[in-house]
């Protein structure tokens, strides 16, 4: 079991609401509604999968659009990360995470 942080940003356009809602629905399905989500665009929870598998599941089984949106999945337990979408400063993220 690994502890995860998922943070994301959805581009504002005419389909943002649908993309966002489907993304949140998929997180709820994966976690069984067992997660911390008191701040915006941020979830914290435990799952038995890798960062890459979680990122892929959220990408493939929601309406997340990698040409518009960005997602960062951080496995705190195993010190791994996975991303989808175009990050503006990926090297800075790597530097601050330390992995």
PDB file of C-alpha atoms in Angstrom:
ATOM      1  CA  UNK A   1       0.000   0.000   0.000  1.00  0.00           C
ATOM      2  CA  UNK A   2       1.393   3.395  -0.990  1.00  0.00           C
ATOM      3  CA  UNK A   3       0.490   6.937   0.040  1.00  0.00           C
ATOM      4  CA  UNK A   4      -0.295   9.210  -2.899  1.00  0.00           C
ATOM      5  CA  UNK A   5      -0.696  12.877  -3.633  1.00  0.00           C
ATOM      6  CA  UNK A   6      -2.507  13.807  -6.839  1.00  0.00           C
ATOM      7  CA  UNK A   7      -2.530  17.411  -7.969  1.00  0.00           C
ATOM      8  CA  UNK A   8      -3.930  18.704 -11.234  1.00  0.00           C
ATOM      9  CA  UNK A   9      -5.034  21.674 -13.323  1.00  0.00           C
ATOM     10  CA  UNK A  10      -7.816  21.641 -15.919  1.00  0.00           C
ATOM     11  CA  UNK A  11      -7.805  24.236 -18.672  1.00  0.00           C
ATOM     12  CA  UNK A  12     -10.877  26.481 -18.592  1.00  0.00           C
ATOM     13  CA  UNK A  13     -12.957  25.914 -21.699  1.00  0.00           C
ATOM     14  CA  UNK A  14     -16.405  24.653 -22.660  1.00  0.00           C
ATOM     15  CA  UNK A  15     -15.626  21.020 -21.642  1.00  0.00           C
ATOM     16  CA  UNK A  16     -13.729  21.706 -18.403  1.00  0.00           C
ATOM     17  CA  UNK A  17     -16.631  20.774 -16.142  1.00  0.00           C
ATOM     18  CA  UNK A  18     -17.147  17.396 -17.812  1.00  0.00           C
ATOM     19  CA  UNK A  19     -13.428  16.596 -17.717  1.00  0.00           C
ATOM     20  CA  UNK A  20     -13.125  17.644 -14.077  1.00  0.00           C
ATOM     21  CA  UNK A  21     -16.240  15.737 -12.981  1.00  0.00           C
ATOM     22  CA  UNK A  22     -15.116  12.521 -14.682  1.00  0.00           C
ATOM     23  CA  UNK A  23     -11.642  12.847 -13.123  1.00  0.00           C
ATOM     24  CA  UNK A  24     -13.080  13.271  -9.619  1.00  0.00           C
ATOM     25  CA  UNK A  25     -15.480  10.383 -10.240  1.00  0.00           C
ATOM     26  CA  UNK A  26     -12.543   8.131 -11.157  1.00  0.00           C
ATOM     27  CA  UNK A  27     -10.616   9.141  -8.024  1.00  0.00           C
ATOM     28  CA  UNK A  28     -13.719   8.370  -5.942  1.00  0.00           C
ATOM     29  CA  UNK A  29     -14.064   4.963  -7.631  1.00  0.00           C
ATOM     30  CA  UNK A  30     -10.404   4.082  -7.115  1.00  0.00           C
ATOM     31  CA  UNK A  31     -10.307   5.193  -3.471  1.00  0.00           C
ATOM     32  CA  UNK A  32     -13.823   4.194  -2.431  1.00  0.00           C
ATOM     33  CA  UNK A  33     -14.289   7.830  -1.337  1.00  0.00           C
ATOM     34  CA  UNK A  34     -11.511   7.320   1.218  1.00  0.00           C
ATOM     35  CA  UNK A  35      -9.275  10.334   0.615  1.00  0.00           C
ATOM     36  CA  UNK A  36      -8.360  13.784   1.875  1.00  0.00           C
ATOM     37  CA  UNK A  37      -9.556  16.611  -0.385  1.00  0.00           C
ATOM     38  CA  UNK A  38      -9.972  19.751   1.716  1.00  0.00           C
ATOM     39  CA  UNK A  39      -7.941  21.915  -0.681  1.00  0.00           C
ATOM     40  CA  UNK A  40      -8.538  22.516  -4.371  1.00  0.00           C
ATOM     41  CA  UNK A  41      -6.996  20.415  -7.142  1.00  0.00           C
ATOM     42  CA  UNK A  42      -5.377  18.097  -4.590  1.00  0.00           C
ATOM     43  CA  UNK A  43      -6.105  14.608  -3.270  1.00  0.00           C
ATOM     44  CA  UNK A  44      -4.231  12.494  -0.727  1.00  0.00           C
ATOM     45  CA  UNK A  45      -4.960   8.774  -0.235  1.00  0.00           C
ATOM     46  CA  UNK A  46      -3.571   5.231  -0.060  1.00  0.00           C
ATOM     47  CA  UNK A  47      -3.777   2.665  -2.861  1.00  0.00           C
ATOM     48  CA  UNK A  48      -2.091  -0.577  -3.796  1.00  0.00           C
ATOM     49  CA  UNK A  49      -0.632   0.455  -7.169  1.00  0.00           C
ATOM     50  CA  UNK A  50       2.287   2.367  -8.651  1.00  0.00           C
ATOM     51  CA  UNK A  51       2.366   6.062  -9.496  1.00  0.00           C
ATOM     52  CA  UNK A  52       2.518   5.207 -13.203  1.00  0.00           C
ATOM     53  CA  UNK A  53      -0.464   2.820 -12.958  1.00  0.00           C
ATOM     54  CA  UNK A  54      -2.535   5.383 -11.049  1.00  0.00           C
ATOM     55  CA  UNK A  55      -1.663   8.167 -13.482  1.00  0.00           C
ATOM     56  CA  UNK A  56      -2.563   5.918 -16.427  1.00  0.00           C
ATOM     57  CA  UNK A  57      -5.875   4.874 -14.850  1.00  0.00           C
ATOM     58  CA  UNK A  58      -6.876   8.494 -14.276  1.00  0.00           C
ATOM     59  CA  UNK A  59      -5.806   9.402 -17.809  1.00  0.00           C
ATOM     60  CA  UNK A  60      -7.414   6.463 -19.607  1.00  0.00           C
ATOM     61  CA  UNK A  61     -10.643   6.099 -17.617  1.00  0.00           C
ATOM     62  CA  UNK A  62     -11.680   9.724 -17.226  1.00  0.00           C
ATOM     63  CA  UNK A  63     -12.071  12.560 -19.690  1.00  0.00           C
ATOM     64  CA  UNK A  64      -8.687  14.030 -18.734  1.00  0.00           C
ATOM     65  CA  UNK A  65      -7.187  15.647 -21.835  1.00  0.00           C
ATOM     66  CA  UNK A  66      -3.378  15.685 -21.872  1.00  0.00           C
ATOM     67  CA  UNK A  67      -3.348  18.359 -24.583  1.00  0.00           C
ATOM     68  CA  UNK A  68      -5.201  20.758 -22.253  1.00  0.00           C
ATOM     69  CA  UNK A  69      -4.774  19.558 -18.671  1.00  0.00           C
ATOM     70  CA  UNK A  70      -1.906  18.597 -16.360  1.00  0.00           C
ATOM     71  CA  UNK A  71      -1.685  15.984 -13.624  1.00  0.00           C
ATOM     72  CA  UNK A  72       1.069  15.046 -11.196  1.00  0.00           C
ATOM     73  CA  UNK A  73       0.836  11.798  -9.213  1.00  0.00           C
ATOM     74  CA  UNK A  74       3.330  11.485  -6.359  1.00  0.00           C
ATOM     75  CA  UNK A  75       3.920   8.203  -4.544  1.00  0.00           C
ATOM     76  CA  UNK A  76       5.217   9.479  -1.218  1.00  0.00           C
ATOM     77  CA  UNK A  77       5.942   5.995   0.118  1.00  0.00           C
ATOM     78  CA  UNK A  78       8.140   4.823  -2.761  1.00  0.00           C
ATOM     79  CA  UNK A  79       9.413   8.263  -3.839  1.00  0.00           C
ATOM     80  CA  UNK A  80       8.136   8.012  -7.410  1.00  0.00           C
ATOM     81  CA  UNK A  81       6.107  10.327  -9.612  1.00  0.00           C
ATOM     82  CA  UNK A  82       4.177  10.178 -12.866  1.00  0.00           C
ATOM     83  CA  UNK A  83       2.754  13.012 -14.947  1.00  0.00           C
ATOM     84  CA  UNK A  84       0.390  13.623 -17.854  1.00  0.00           C
ATOM     85  CA  UNK A  85       0.062  16.812 -19.815  1.00  0.00           C
ATOM     86  CA  UNK A  86       2.651  19.429 -20.586  1.00  0.00           C
ATOM     87  CA  UNK A  87       4.422  20.625 -17.444  1.00  0.00           C
ATOM     88  CA  UNK A  88       6.032  24.015 -17.817  1.00  0.00           C
ATOM     89  CA  UNK A  89       8.819  23.336 -15.296  1.00  0.00           C
ATOM     90  CA  UNK A  90       9.356  19.555 -14.952  1.00  0.00           C
ATOM     91  CA  UNK A  91      13.016  19.939 -13.945  1.00  0.00           C
ATOM     92  CA  UNK A  92      12.050  22.225 -11.081  1.00  0.00           C
ATOM     93  CA  UNK A  93       9.472  19.686  -9.901  1.00  0.00           C
ATOM     94  CA  UNK A  94      12.117  16.939  -9.950  1.00  0.00           C
ATOM     95  CA  UNK A  95      14.540  19.164  -8.069  1.00  0.00           C
ATOM     96  CA  UNK A  96      12.100  20.030  -5.290  1.00  0.00           C
ATOM     97  CA  UNK A  97      10.781  16.481  -4.949  1.00  0.00           C
ATOM     98  CA  UNK A  98      14.287  15.080  -4.827  1.00  0.00           C
ATOM     99  CA  UNK A  99      13.443  12.109  -7.047  1.00  0.00           C
TER     100      UNK A  99
END
